[in-house]
């Protein structure tokens, strides 16, 4: 069974439907693809979600490969699933535009050895040295996304009778942009239509996916934007003959459209493709195979999603006026950011808390905790309302705050312990507005600090630091 994946940066499920309507219609109606409405990010930005999809692990669970860190290694040591496909006789391909934002290069050390049989990065790196390439979206008269689509098309045609694993990922059109993706709708539709018409999908798992939704900008600072960031598009289509030969897979994919799922689950599914009908529970990494039914009462903790990214939790607005705990939590968050850049204080200005724009208490969804199953006849959800919920000794805040002098907007999850002075950041901090070239003094060497660093060269004369 082949695996062909076409991906898009910063594209929520909703924005995929808005901007790629022709592709969505063909994928869901003609190919009868399954769109996972509960597909959830597992971390911040492209790298965290790509690593989860390809390895089955969180980045922190793998050897440290961050640029600018002592004793960091390269990504060659990561247990990426395309290596397993290659060992099983597959020809592999990985194509990703905008080399500067590469999932394994932007803040990681990248690869010493070419990671897949066909690898598009050298093409994009070479093009970036040409003056014609400076034009956004086009190289000469050719839209840049055409190159990635053509690379994928040519790869599939060249190896039409050989097992293959391919990822074609598009960044430029949708990274930081909500509307430009619509320019590719007809081209993506043409590609997958040609694959179907030529019979290439008769033995193929086709996946259309995104790493995450929009991470910054005006929409991200709204509740809708927060949800869309955390709920990227993911659709999977399998050959139609599987309805007859493997009806249980089709049945489970249909059920899983409405379940909480992640990139970890698709990673487990990829391993299942290679070992079906083997038991996927023995495969490495987090997650459950999408070829099996995902539990209806699955929680974010079950799915290895940190609370900061979980959309299944209840949030209760907090009055930020004269609230000591909120002020302390916000101050702790800014102090934490300053500690991260402390070693580079000669380059990065110290941040100050300018404003707390929103604060919420985050708590488990009571109905989810009390879910007791489904009525055997009606399949309606049953809840054990007498079930007590243990009182926790801490308060989890989600705080949106603004800092100076960088004009930064951040969303941070902070845990305040009620019986002590202990306070902790419970997940990576989200930068939800654009920082532009503000961290240019450290970005090449320490890209993981970019969202916190405001280079001193941008300080206004007379400003305090």
PDB file of C-alpha atoms in Angstrom, residues 175-460:
ATOM      1  CA  UNK A 175       2.455  30.541   6.357  1.00  0.00           C
ATOM      2  CA  UNK A 176       1.165  33.683   8.047  1.00  0.00           C
ATOM      3  CA  UNK A 177      -1.481  34.138   5.346  1.00  0.00           C
ATOM      4  CA  UNK A 178      -5.137  33.154   5.475  1.00  0.00           C
ATOM      5  CA  UNK A 179      -6.198  33.793   1.889  1.00  0.00           C
ATOM      6  CA  UNK A 180      -3.379  32.953  -0.546  1.00  0.00           C
ATOM      7  CA  UNK A 181      -3.965  29.194  -0.331  1.00  0.00           C
ATOM      8  CA  UNK A 182      -6.991  29.603  -2.592  1.00  0.00           C
ATOM      9  CA  UNK A 183      -4.570  30.239  -5.485  1.00  0.00           C
ATOM     10  CA  UNK A 184      -3.595  26.554  -5.366  1.00  0.00           C
ATOM     11  CA  UNK A 185      -7.083  25.008  -5.232  1.00  0.00           C
ATOM     12  CA  UNK A 186      -7.357  24.182  -8.926  1.00  0.00           C
ATOM     13  CA  UNK A 187      -3.759  22.916  -9.079  1.00  0.00           C
ATOM     14  CA  UNK A 188      -4.150  20.566  -6.113  1.00  0.00           C
ATOM     15  CA  UNK A 189      -7.436  19.305  -7.508  1.00  0.00           C
ATOM     16  CA  UNK A 190      -5.777  18.648 -10.877  1.00  0.00           C
ATOM     17  CA  UNK A 191      -2.989  16.666  -9.205  1.00  0.00           C
ATOM     18  CA  UNK A 192      -5.180  14.326  -7.181  1.00  0.00           C
ATOM     19  CA  UNK A 193      -7.599  13.937 -10.111  1.00  0.00           C
ATOM     20  CA  UNK A 194      -4.715  12.835 -12.320  1.00  0.00           C
ATOM     21  CA  UNK A 195      -3.599  10.345  -9.684  1.00  0.00           C
ATOM     22  CA  UNK A 196      -7.082   8.865  -9.596  1.00  0.00           C
ATOM     23  CA  UNK A 197      -7.577   8.873 -13.378  1.00  0.00           C
ATOM     24  CA  UNK A 198      -4.249   7.099 -13.902  1.00  0.00           C
ATOM     25  CA  UNK A 199      -5.080   4.447 -11.322  1.00  0.00           C
ATOM     26  CA  UNK A 200      -2.366   5.531  -8.903  1.00  0.00           C
ATOM     27  CA  UNK A 201      -4.827   5.676  -5.995  1.00  0.00           C
ATOM     28  CA  UNK A 202      -6.003   2.081  -6.446  1.00  0.00           C
ATOM     29  CA  UNK A 203      -3.395   0.922  -3.956  1.00  0.00           C
ATOM     30  CA  UNK A 204      -2.738   4.134  -2.044  1.00  0.00           C
ATOM     31  CA  UNK A 205      -3.544   5.820   1.240  1.00  0.00           C
ATOM     32  CA  UNK A 206      -3.947   9.484   0.268  1.00  0.00           C
ATOM     33  CA  UNK A 207      -3.639  12.086   3.017  1.00  0.00           C
ATOM     34  CA  UNK A 208      -4.300  15.821   2.858  1.00  0.00           C
ATOM     35  CA  UNK A 209      -3.141  17.479   6.061  1.00  0.00           C
ATOM     36  CA  UNK A 210      -1.851  20.546   7.869  1.00  0.00           C
ATOM     37  CA  UNK A 211       0.618  20.920  10.709  1.00  0.00           C
ATOM     38  CA  UNK A 212      -1.475  23.452  12.660  1.00  0.00           C
ATOM     39  CA  UNK A 213      -3.827  26.362  12.069  1.00  0.00           C
ATOM     40  CA  UNK A 214      -2.938  30.089  11.961  1.00  0.00           C
ATOM     41  CA  UNK A 215      -0.570  30.858  14.842  1.00  0.00           C
ATOM     42  CA  UNK A 216      -0.561  34.646  14.858  1.00  0.00           C
ATOM     43  CA  UNK A 217      -2.304  37.691  13.476  1.00  0.00           C
ATOM     44  CA  UNK A 218      -5.636  39.303  14.235  1.00  0.00           C
ATOM     45  CA  UNK A 219      -7.632  36.078  13.926  1.00  0.00           C
ATOM     46  CA  UNK A 220      -5.328  34.286  16.370  1.00  0.00           C
ATOM     47  CA  UNK A 221      -6.119  36.815  19.088  1.00  0.00           C
ATOM     48  CA  UNK A 222      -9.794  35.788  18.991  1.00  0.00           C
ATOM     49  CA  UNK A 223     -11.356  32.650  20.483  1.00  0.00           C
ATOM     50  CA  UNK A 224     -12.122  31.411  16.959  1.00  0.00           C
ATOM     51  CA  UNK A 225      -8.463  31.792  16.050  1.00  0.00           C
ATOM     52  CA  UNK A 226      -7.302  29.957  19.158  1.00  0.00           C
ATOM     53  CA  UNK A 227      -9.499  27.005  18.222  1.00  0.00           C
ATOM     54  CA  UNK A 228      -8.443  27.064  14.570  1.00  0.00           C
ATOM     55  CA  UNK A 229      -4.758  27.072  15.530  1.00  0.00           C
ATOM     56  CA  UNK A 230      -5.300  23.887  17.520  1.00  0.00           C
ATOM     57  CA  UNK A 231      -7.547  22.107  14.993  1.00  0.00           C
ATOM     58  CA  UNK A 232      -5.678  21.696  11.687  1.00  0.00           C
ATOM     59  CA  UNK A 233      -7.018  19.900   8.639  1.00  0.00           C
ATOM     60  CA  UNK A 234      -6.511  16.162   8.309  1.00  0.00           C
ATOM     61  CA  UNK A 235      -8.185  13.935   5.738  1.00  0.00           C
ATOM     62  CA  UNK A 236      -7.456  10.340   4.780  1.00  0.00           C
ATOM     63  CA  UNK A 237      -8.753   8.413   1.756  1.00  0.00           C
ATOM     64  CA  UNK A 238      -8.244   4.688   1.189  1.00  0.00           C
ATOM     65  CA  UNK A 239      -8.887   2.624  -1.966  1.00  0.00           C
ATOM     66  CA  UNK A 240     -12.604   1.900  -2.600  1.00  0.00           C
ATOM     67  CA  UNK A 241     -12.069  -1.871  -2.745  1.00  0.00           C
ATOM     68  CA  UNK A 242     -11.345  -1.807   0.990  1.00  0.00           C
ATOM     69  CA  UNK A 243     -15.105  -1.459   1.568  1.00  0.00           C
ATOM     70  CA  UNK A 244     -15.402  -5.096   0.534  1.00  0.00           C
ATOM     71  CA  UNK A 245     -12.141  -6.517   1.851  1.00  0.00           C
ATOM     72  CA  UNK A 246     -11.724  -4.505   5.062  1.00  0.00           C
ATOM     73  CA  UNK A 247     -15.120  -3.083   6.059  1.00  0.00           C
ATOM     74  CA  UNK A 248     -13.920  -2.770   9.655  1.00  0.00           C
ATOM     75  CA  UNK A 249     -11.330  -0.175   8.598  1.00  0.00           C
ATOM     76  CA  UNK A 250     -13.917   1.910   6.744  1.00  0.00           C
ATOM     77  CA  UNK A 251     -16.284   1.648   9.698  1.00  0.00           C
ATOM     78  CA  UNK A 252     -13.604   2.771  12.140  1.00  0.00           C
ATOM     79  CA  UNK A 253     -12.417   5.640   9.938  1.00  0.00           C
ATOM     80  CA  UNK A 254     -16.005   6.866   9.755  1.00  0.00           C
ATOM     81  CA  UNK A 255     -16.385   6.712  13.540  1.00  0.00           C
ATOM     82  CA  UNK A 256     -13.038   8.386  14.078  1.00  0.00           C
ATOM     83  CA  UNK A 257     -14.142  11.421  12.078  1.00  0.00           C
ATOM     84  CA  UNK A 258     -15.863  12.579  15.279  1.00  0.00           C
ATOM     85  CA  UNK A 259     -13.195  11.483  17.781  1.00  0.00           C
ATOM     86  CA  UNK A 260     -10.227  13.235  19.382  1.00  0.00           C
ATOM     87  CA  UNK A 261      -7.214  12.397  17.208  1.00  0.00           C
ATOM     88  CA  UNK A 262      -3.642  13.598  16.683  1.00  0.00           C
ATOM     89  CA  UNK A 263      -0.544  13.218  14.538  1.00  0.00           C
ATOM     90  CA  UNK A 264       0.500  10.446  16.919  1.00  0.00           C
ATOM     91  CA  UNK A 265      -2.498   8.433  15.762  1.00  0.00           C
ATOM     92  CA  UNK A 266      -1.566   8.826  12.123  1.00  0.00           C
ATOM     93  CA  UNK A 267       1.985   7.765  12.919  1.00  0.00           C
ATOM     94  CA  UNK A 268       0.598   4.620  14.517  1.00  0.00           C
ATOM     95  CA  UNK A 269      -1.588   4.178  11.404  1.00  0.00           C
ATOM     96  CA  UNK A 270       1.469   4.378   9.143  1.00  0.00           C
ATOM     97  CA  UNK A 271       3.075   1.569  11.107  1.00  0.00           C
ATOM     98  CA  UNK A 272      -0.203  -0.334  10.873  1.00  0.00           C
ATOM     99  CA  UNK A 273      -0.124   0.037   7.065  1.00  0.00           C
ATOM    100  CA  UNK A 274       3.182  -1.823   7.044  1.00  0.00           C
ATOM    101  CA  UNK A 275       2.070  -4.535   9.456  1.00  0.00           C
ATOM    102  CA  UNK A 276      -1.685  -4.955   8.942  1.00  0.00           C
ATOM    103  CA  UNK A 277      -3.461  -6.852  10.479  1.00  0.00           C
ATOM    104  CA  UNK A 278      -0.822  -6.885  13.232  1.00  0.00           C
ATOM    105  CA  UNK A 279      -1.561  -5.416  16.642  1.00  0.00           C
ATOM    106  CA  UNK A 280      -0.545  -1.719  16.539  1.00  0.00           C
ATOM    107  CA  UNK A 281      -0.394  -1.434  20.332  1.00  0.00           C
ATOM    108  CA  UNK A 282       3.102  -2.885  20.192  1.00  0.00           C
ATOM    109  CA  UNK A 283       4.390  -0.210  17.811  1.00  0.00           C
ATOM    110  CA  UNK A 284       6.675   2.534  19.125  1.00  0.00           C
ATOM    111  CA  UNK A 285       5.397   5.922  20.179  1.00  0.00           C
ATOM    112  CA  UNK A 286       2.159   7.459  21.386  1.00  0.00           C
ATOM    113  CA  UNK A 287      -1.214   7.148  19.703  1.00  0.00           C
ATOM    114  CA  UNK A 288      -3.755   4.663  18.410  1.00  0.00           C
ATOM    115  CA  UNK A 289      -4.172   3.453  14.848  1.00  0.00           C
ATOM    116  CA  UNK A 290      -6.957   5.181  12.929  1.00  0.00           C
ATOM    117  CA  UNK A 291      -7.774   1.777  11.453  1.00  0.00           C
ATOM    118  CA  UNK A 292      -9.112   0.912  14.907  1.00  0.00           C
ATOM    119  CA  UNK A 293     -11.884   2.700  16.778  1.00  0.00           C
ATOM    120  CA  UNK A 294     -10.687   5.637  18.880  1.00  0.00           C
ATOM    121  CA  UNK A 295     -12.495   5.710  22.277  1.00  0.00           C
ATOM    122  CA  UNK A 296     -15.416   8.120  22.431  1.00  0.00           C
ATOM    123  CA  UNK A 297     -14.424   9.292  25.924  1.00  0.00           C
ATOM    124  CA  UNK A 298     -10.775   9.875  25.071  1.00  0.00           C
ATOM    125  CA  UNK A 299      -9.214  12.806  26.911  1.00  0.00           C
ATOM    126  CA  UNK A 300      -6.348  15.084  25.934  1.00  0.00           C
ATOM    127  CA  UNK A 301      -4.219  13.347  28.541  1.00  0.00           C
ATOM    128  CA  UNK A 302      -5.052   9.983  26.958  1.00  0.00           C
ATOM    129  CA  UNK A 303      -4.014  11.388  23.564  1.00  0.00           C
ATOM    130  CA  UNK A 304      -0.753  12.900  24.916  1.00  0.00           C
ATOM    131  CA  UNK A 305      -1.944  16.486  24.355  1.00  0.00           C
ATOM    132  CA  UNK A 306      -0.768  19.051  26.916  1.00  0.00           C
ATOM    133  CA  UNK A 307      -3.489  21.141  28.562  1.00  0.00           C
ATOM    134  CA  UNK A 308      -2.165  24.294  26.856  1.00  0.00           C
ATOM    135  CA  UNK A 309      -3.192  22.877  23.473  1.00  0.00           C
ATOM    136  CA  UNK A 310      -6.333  21.045  24.582  1.00  0.00           C
ATOM    137  CA  UNK A 311      -9.659  22.357  23.255  1.00  0.00           C
ATOM    138  CA  UNK A 312     -11.664  19.869  25.337  1.00  0.00           C
ATOM    139  CA  UNK A 313     -11.187  21.751  28.602  1.00  0.00           C
ATOM    140  CA  UNK A 314     -13.642  24.210  30.095  1.00  0.00           C
ATOM    141  CA  UNK A 315     -12.499  27.799  30.494  1.00  0.00           C
ATOM    142  CA  UNK A 316     -13.982  30.222  33.006  1.00  0.00           C
ATOM    143  CA  UNK A 317     -13.244  33.936  32.443  1.00  0.00           C
ATOM    144  CA  UNK A 318     -11.530  35.670  35.339  1.00  0.00           C
ATOM    145  CA  UNK A 319     -11.931  39.328  36.235  1.00  0.00           C
ATOM    146  CA  UNK A 320      -8.388  40.573  35.741  1.00  0.00           C
ATOM    147  CA  UNK A 321      -8.944  43.730  37.767  1.00  0.00           C
ATOM    148  CA  UNK A 322      -7.379  43.484  41.225  1.00  0.00           C
ATOM    149  CA  UNK A 323      -6.817  39.715  40.923  1.00  0.00           C
ATOM    150  CA  UNK A 324      -3.593  38.953  42.759  1.00  0.00           C
ATOM    151  CA  UNK A 325      -3.181  35.387  41.475  1.00  0.00           C
ATOM    152  CA  UNK A 326      -3.552  36.469  37.848  1.00  0.00           C
ATOM    153  CA  UNK A 327      -1.058  39.318  38.259  1.00  0.00           C
ATOM    154  CA  UNK A 328       1.437  36.997  39.930  1.00  0.00           C
ATOM    155  CA  UNK A 329       0.988  34.355  37.223  1.00  0.00           C
ATOM    156  CA  UNK A 330       1.461  36.900  34.429  1.00  0.00           C
ATOM    157  CA  UNK A 331       4.522  38.372  36.121  1.00  0.00           C
ATOM    158  CA  UNK A 332       5.973  34.888  36.535  1.00  0.00           C
ATOM    159  CA  UNK A 333       5.466  34.217  32.815  1.00  0.00           C
ATOM    160  CA  UNK A 334       7.356  37.368  31.783  1.00  0.00           C
ATOM    161  CA  UNK A 335      10.144  36.572  34.258  1.00  0.00           C
ATOM    162  CA  UNK A 336      10.344  33.094  32.721  1.00  0.00           C
ATOM    163  CA  UNK A 337      10.766  34.605  29.236  1.00  0.00           C
ATOM    164  CA  UNK A 338      13.524  36.872  30.533  1.00  0.00           C
ATOM    165  CA  UNK A 339      15.326  33.921  32.115  1.00  0.00           C
ATOM    166  CA  UNK A 340      15.357  32.191  28.734  1.00  0.00           C
ATOM    167  CA  UNK A 341      17.209  35.123  27.142  1.00  0.00           C
ATOM    168  CA  UNK A 342      19.328  36.037  30.203  1.00  0.00           C
ATOM    169  CA  UNK A 343      22.542  34.615  28.736  1.00  0.00           C
ATOM    170  CA  UNK A 344      22.089  36.889  25.728  1.00  0.00           C
ATOM    171  CA  UNK A 345      21.192  40.082  27.576  1.00  0.00           C
ATOM    172  CA  UNK A 346      23.848  42.021  25.672  1.00  0.00           C
ATOM    173  CA  UNK A 347      21.786  41.296  22.546  1.00  0.00           C
ATOM    174  CA  UNK A 348      18.194  40.883  23.773  1.00  0.00           C
ATOM    175  CA  UNK A 349      16.380  43.565  25.764  1.00  0.00           C
ATOM    176  CA  UNK A 350      14.625  42.617  28.982  1.00  0.00           C
ATOM    177  CA  UNK A 351      10.856  42.353  28.602  1.00  0.00           C
ATOM    178  CA  UNK A 352       8.331  44.031  30.869  1.00  0.00           C
ATOM    179  CA  UNK A 353       4.655  43.249  31.424  1.00  0.00           C
ATOM    180  CA  UNK A 354       2.592  45.966  29.758  1.00  0.00           C
ATOM    181  CA  UNK A 355      -0.920  44.579  29.957  1.00  0.00           C
ATOM    182  CA  UNK A 356      -3.013  41.525  30.809  1.00  0.00           C
ATOM    183  CA  UNK A 357      -5.686  41.337  28.124  1.00  0.00           C
ATOM    184  CA  UNK A 358      -7.466  38.146  29.169  1.00  0.00           C
ATOM    185  CA  UNK A 359      -7.345  35.490  31.863  1.00  0.00           C
ATOM    186  CA  UNK A 360      -9.236  32.225  32.237  1.00  0.00           C
ATOM    187  CA  UNK A 361      -9.241  29.369  34.696  1.00  0.00           C
ATOM    188  CA  UNK A 362      -8.892  26.086  32.843  1.00  0.00           C
ATOM    189  CA  UNK A 363     -10.494  22.965  34.242  1.00  0.00           C
ATOM    190  CA  UNK A 364     -11.541  19.524  33.006  1.00  0.00           C
ATOM    191  CA  UNK A 365     -14.858  19.246  31.221  1.00  0.00           C
ATOM    192  CA  UNK A 366     -17.192  17.892  33.916  1.00  0.00           C
ATOM    193  CA  UNK A 367     -19.350  15.927  31.475  1.00  0.00           C
ATOM    194  CA  UNK A 368     -16.286  14.317  29.944  1.00  0.00           C
ATOM    195  CA  UNK A 369     -15.077  13.251  33.388  1.00  0.00           C
ATOM    196  CA  UNK A 370     -18.514  11.836  34.224  1.00  0.00           C
ATOM    197  CA  UNK A 371     -19.081  10.081  30.882  1.00  0.00           C
ATOM    198  CA  UNK A 372     -20.249   6.578  31.625  1.00  0.00           C
ATOM    199  CA  UNK A 373     -20.832   5.133  28.165  1.00  0.00           C
ATOM    200  CA  UNK A 374     -23.682   4.961  25.669  1.00  0.00           C
ATOM    201  CA  UNK A 375     -27.205   3.607  26.009  1.00  0.00           C
ATOM    202  CA  UNK A 376     -27.195   0.200  24.307  1.00  0.00           C
ATOM    203  CA  UNK A 377     -30.442   0.920  22.467  1.00  0.00           C
ATOM    204  CA  UNK A 378     -30.405   4.653  21.712  1.00  0.00           C
ATOM    205  CA  UNK A 379     -26.607   5.164  21.738  1.00  0.00           C
ATOM    206  CA  UNK A 380     -27.223   8.381  23.668  1.00  0.00           C
ATOM    207  CA  UNK A 381     -24.452   9.481  26.017  1.00  0.00           C
ATOM    208  CA  UNK A 382     -24.966   8.559  29.671  1.00  0.00           C
ATOM    209  CA  UNK A 383     -23.435  10.603  32.506  1.00  0.00           C
ATOM    210  CA  UNK A 384     -22.879   9.589  36.105  1.00  0.00           C
ATOM    211  CA  UNK A 385     -23.877  12.874  37.753  1.00  0.00           C
ATOM    212  CA  UNK A 386     -23.322  11.475  41.221  1.00  0.00           C
ATOM    213  CA  UNK A 387     -19.653  10.880  40.462  1.00  0.00           C
ATOM    214  CA  UNK A 388     -17.494  13.239  42.498  1.00  0.00           C
ATOM    215  CA  UNK A 389     -14.648  15.127  40.929  1.00  0.00           C
ATOM    216  CA  UNK A 390     -11.541  15.409  43.039  1.00  0.00           C
ATOM    217  CA  UNK A 391     -10.620  18.922  44.124  1.00  0.00           C
ATOM    218  CA  UNK A 392      -7.174  19.802  42.797  1.00  0.00           C
ATOM    219  CA  UNK A 393      -4.603  21.715  44.891  1.00  0.00           C
ATOM    220  CA  UNK A 394      -3.761  24.192  42.143  1.00  0.00           C
ATOM    221  CA  UNK A 395      -5.301  26.631  39.683  1.00  0.00           C
ATOM    222  CA  UNK A 396      -4.468  26.494  35.972  1.00  0.00           C
ATOM    223  CA  UNK A 397      -4.629  29.870  34.266  1.00  0.00           C
ATOM    224  CA  UNK A 398      -4.554  30.633  30.558  1.00  0.00           C
ATOM    225  CA  UNK A 399      -3.418  34.228  30.276  1.00  0.00           C
ATOM    226  CA  UNK A 400      -3.083  36.488  27.260  1.00  0.00           C
ATOM    227  CA  UNK A 401      -0.638  39.297  27.908  1.00  0.00           C
ATOM    228  CA  UNK A 402       1.316  42.033  26.171  1.00  0.00           C
ATOM    229  CA  UNK A 403       4.941  42.925  26.763  1.00  0.00           C
ATOM    230  CA  UNK A 404       7.277  45.799  26.054  1.00  0.00           C
ATOM    231  CA  UNK A 405       9.456  47.006  24.516  1.00  0.00           C
ATOM    232  CA  UNK A 406       8.862  44.383  21.816  1.00  0.00           C
ATOM    233  CA  UNK A 407       5.095  44.862  21.500  1.00  0.00           C
ATOM    234  CA  UNK A 408       4.734  41.129  21.991  1.00  0.00           C
ATOM    235  CA  UNK A 409       1.418  39.335  22.491  1.00  0.00           C
ATOM    236  CA  UNK A 410       1.605  35.954  24.208  1.00  0.00           C
ATOM    237  CA  UNK A 411      -0.683  33.195  25.393  1.00  0.00           C
ATOM    238  CA  UNK A 412       0.665  31.259  28.338  1.00  0.00           C
ATOM    239  CA  UNK A 413      -0.549  28.462  30.619  1.00  0.00           C
ATOM    240  CA  UNK A 414       0.485  28.958  34.245  1.00  0.00           C
ATOM    241  CA  UNK A 415      -0.178  26.695  37.227  1.00  0.00           C
ATOM    242  CA  UNK A 416      -0.459  28.319  40.662  1.00  0.00           C
ATOM    243  CA  UNK A 417      -0.286  25.949  43.635  1.00  0.00           C
ATOM    244  CA  UNK A 418      -2.659  27.071  46.361  1.00  0.00           C
ATOM    245  CA  UNK A 419      -0.853  25.577  49.346  1.00  0.00           C
ATOM    246  CA  UNK A 420       2.568  27.035  48.528  1.00  0.00           C
ATOM    247  CA  UNK A 421       4.359  29.732  46.567  1.00  0.00           C
ATOM    248  CA  UNK A 422       5.068  27.324  43.715  1.00  0.00           C
ATOM    249  CA  UNK A 423       4.262  28.572  40.208  1.00  0.00           C
ATOM    250  CA  UNK A 424       5.134  26.869  36.921  1.00  0.00           C
ATOM    251  CA  UNK A 425       4.732  27.237  33.176  1.00  0.00           C
ATOM    252  CA  UNK A 426       2.943  24.077  32.055  1.00  0.00           C
ATOM    253  CA  UNK A 427       3.642  24.238  28.304  1.00  0.00           C
ATOM    254  CA  UNK A 428       5.484  26.120  25.608  1.00  0.00           C
ATOM    255  CA  UNK A 429       4.478  29.790  25.464  1.00  0.00           C
ATOM    256  CA  UNK A 430       2.586  30.851  22.334  1.00  0.00           C
ATOM    257  CA  UNK A 431       3.588  34.074  20.573  1.00  0.00           C
ATOM    258  CA  UNK A 432       0.355  35.191  18.903  1.00  0.00           C
ATOM    259  CA  UNK A 433       1.484  38.252  16.976  1.00  0.00           C
ATOM    260  CA  UNK A 434       4.187  38.705  14.356  1.00  0.00           C
ATOM    261  CA  UNK A 435       7.699  39.482  15.601  1.00  0.00           C
ATOM    262  CA  UNK A 436       9.212  40.215  12.186  1.00  0.00           C
ATOM    263  CA  UNK A 437      12.948  40.964  12.296  1.00  0.00           C
ATOM    264  CA  UNK A 438      13.021  41.905  15.993  1.00  0.00           C
ATOM    265  CA  UNK A 439      15.093  38.812  16.945  1.00  0.00           C
ATOM    266  CA  UNK A 440      17.493  39.114  13.977  1.00  0.00           C
ATOM    267  CA  UNK A 441      20.540  39.398  16.281  1.00  0.00           C
ATOM    268  CA  UNK A 442      20.091  35.839  17.601  1.00  0.00           C
ATOM    269  CA  UNK A 443      17.778  34.151  15.093  1.00  0.00           C
ATOM    270  CA  UNK A 444      20.448  32.262  13.159  1.00  0.00           C
ATOM    271  CA  UNK A 445      22.233  30.834  16.194  1.00  0.00           C
ATOM    272  CA  UNK A 446      19.377  30.552  18.699  1.00  0.00           C
ATOM    273  CA  UNK A 447      16.118  30.324  16.718  1.00  0.00           C
ATOM    274  CA  UNK A 448      14.251  28.744  19.652  1.00  0.00           C
ATOM    275  CA  UNK A 449      14.498  32.128  21.437  1.00  0.00           C
ATOM    276  CA  UNK A 450      13.137  34.192  18.540  1.00  0.00           C
ATOM    277  CA  UNK A 451       9.701  34.793  20.006  1.00  0.00           C
ATOM    278  CA  UNK A 452      11.179  36.227  23.223  1.00  0.00           C
ATOM    279  CA  UNK A 453      14.127  38.278  21.950  1.00  0.00           C
ATOM    280  CA  UNK A 454      13.849  41.970  21.072  1.00  0.00           C
ATOM    281  CA  UNK A 455      17.262  42.993  19.795  1.00  0.00           C
ATOM    282  CA  UNK A 456      18.684  46.047  21.516  1.00  0.00           C
ATOM    283  CA  UNK A 457      19.363  47.713  18.183  1.00  0.00           C
ATOM    284  CA  UNK A 458      15.598  48.270  17.883  1.00  0.00           C
ATOM    285  CA  UNK A 459      15.266  50.036  21.241  1.00  0.00           C
ATOM    286  CA  UNK A 460      14.130  53.629  20.960  1.00  0.00           C
TER     287      UNK A 460
END
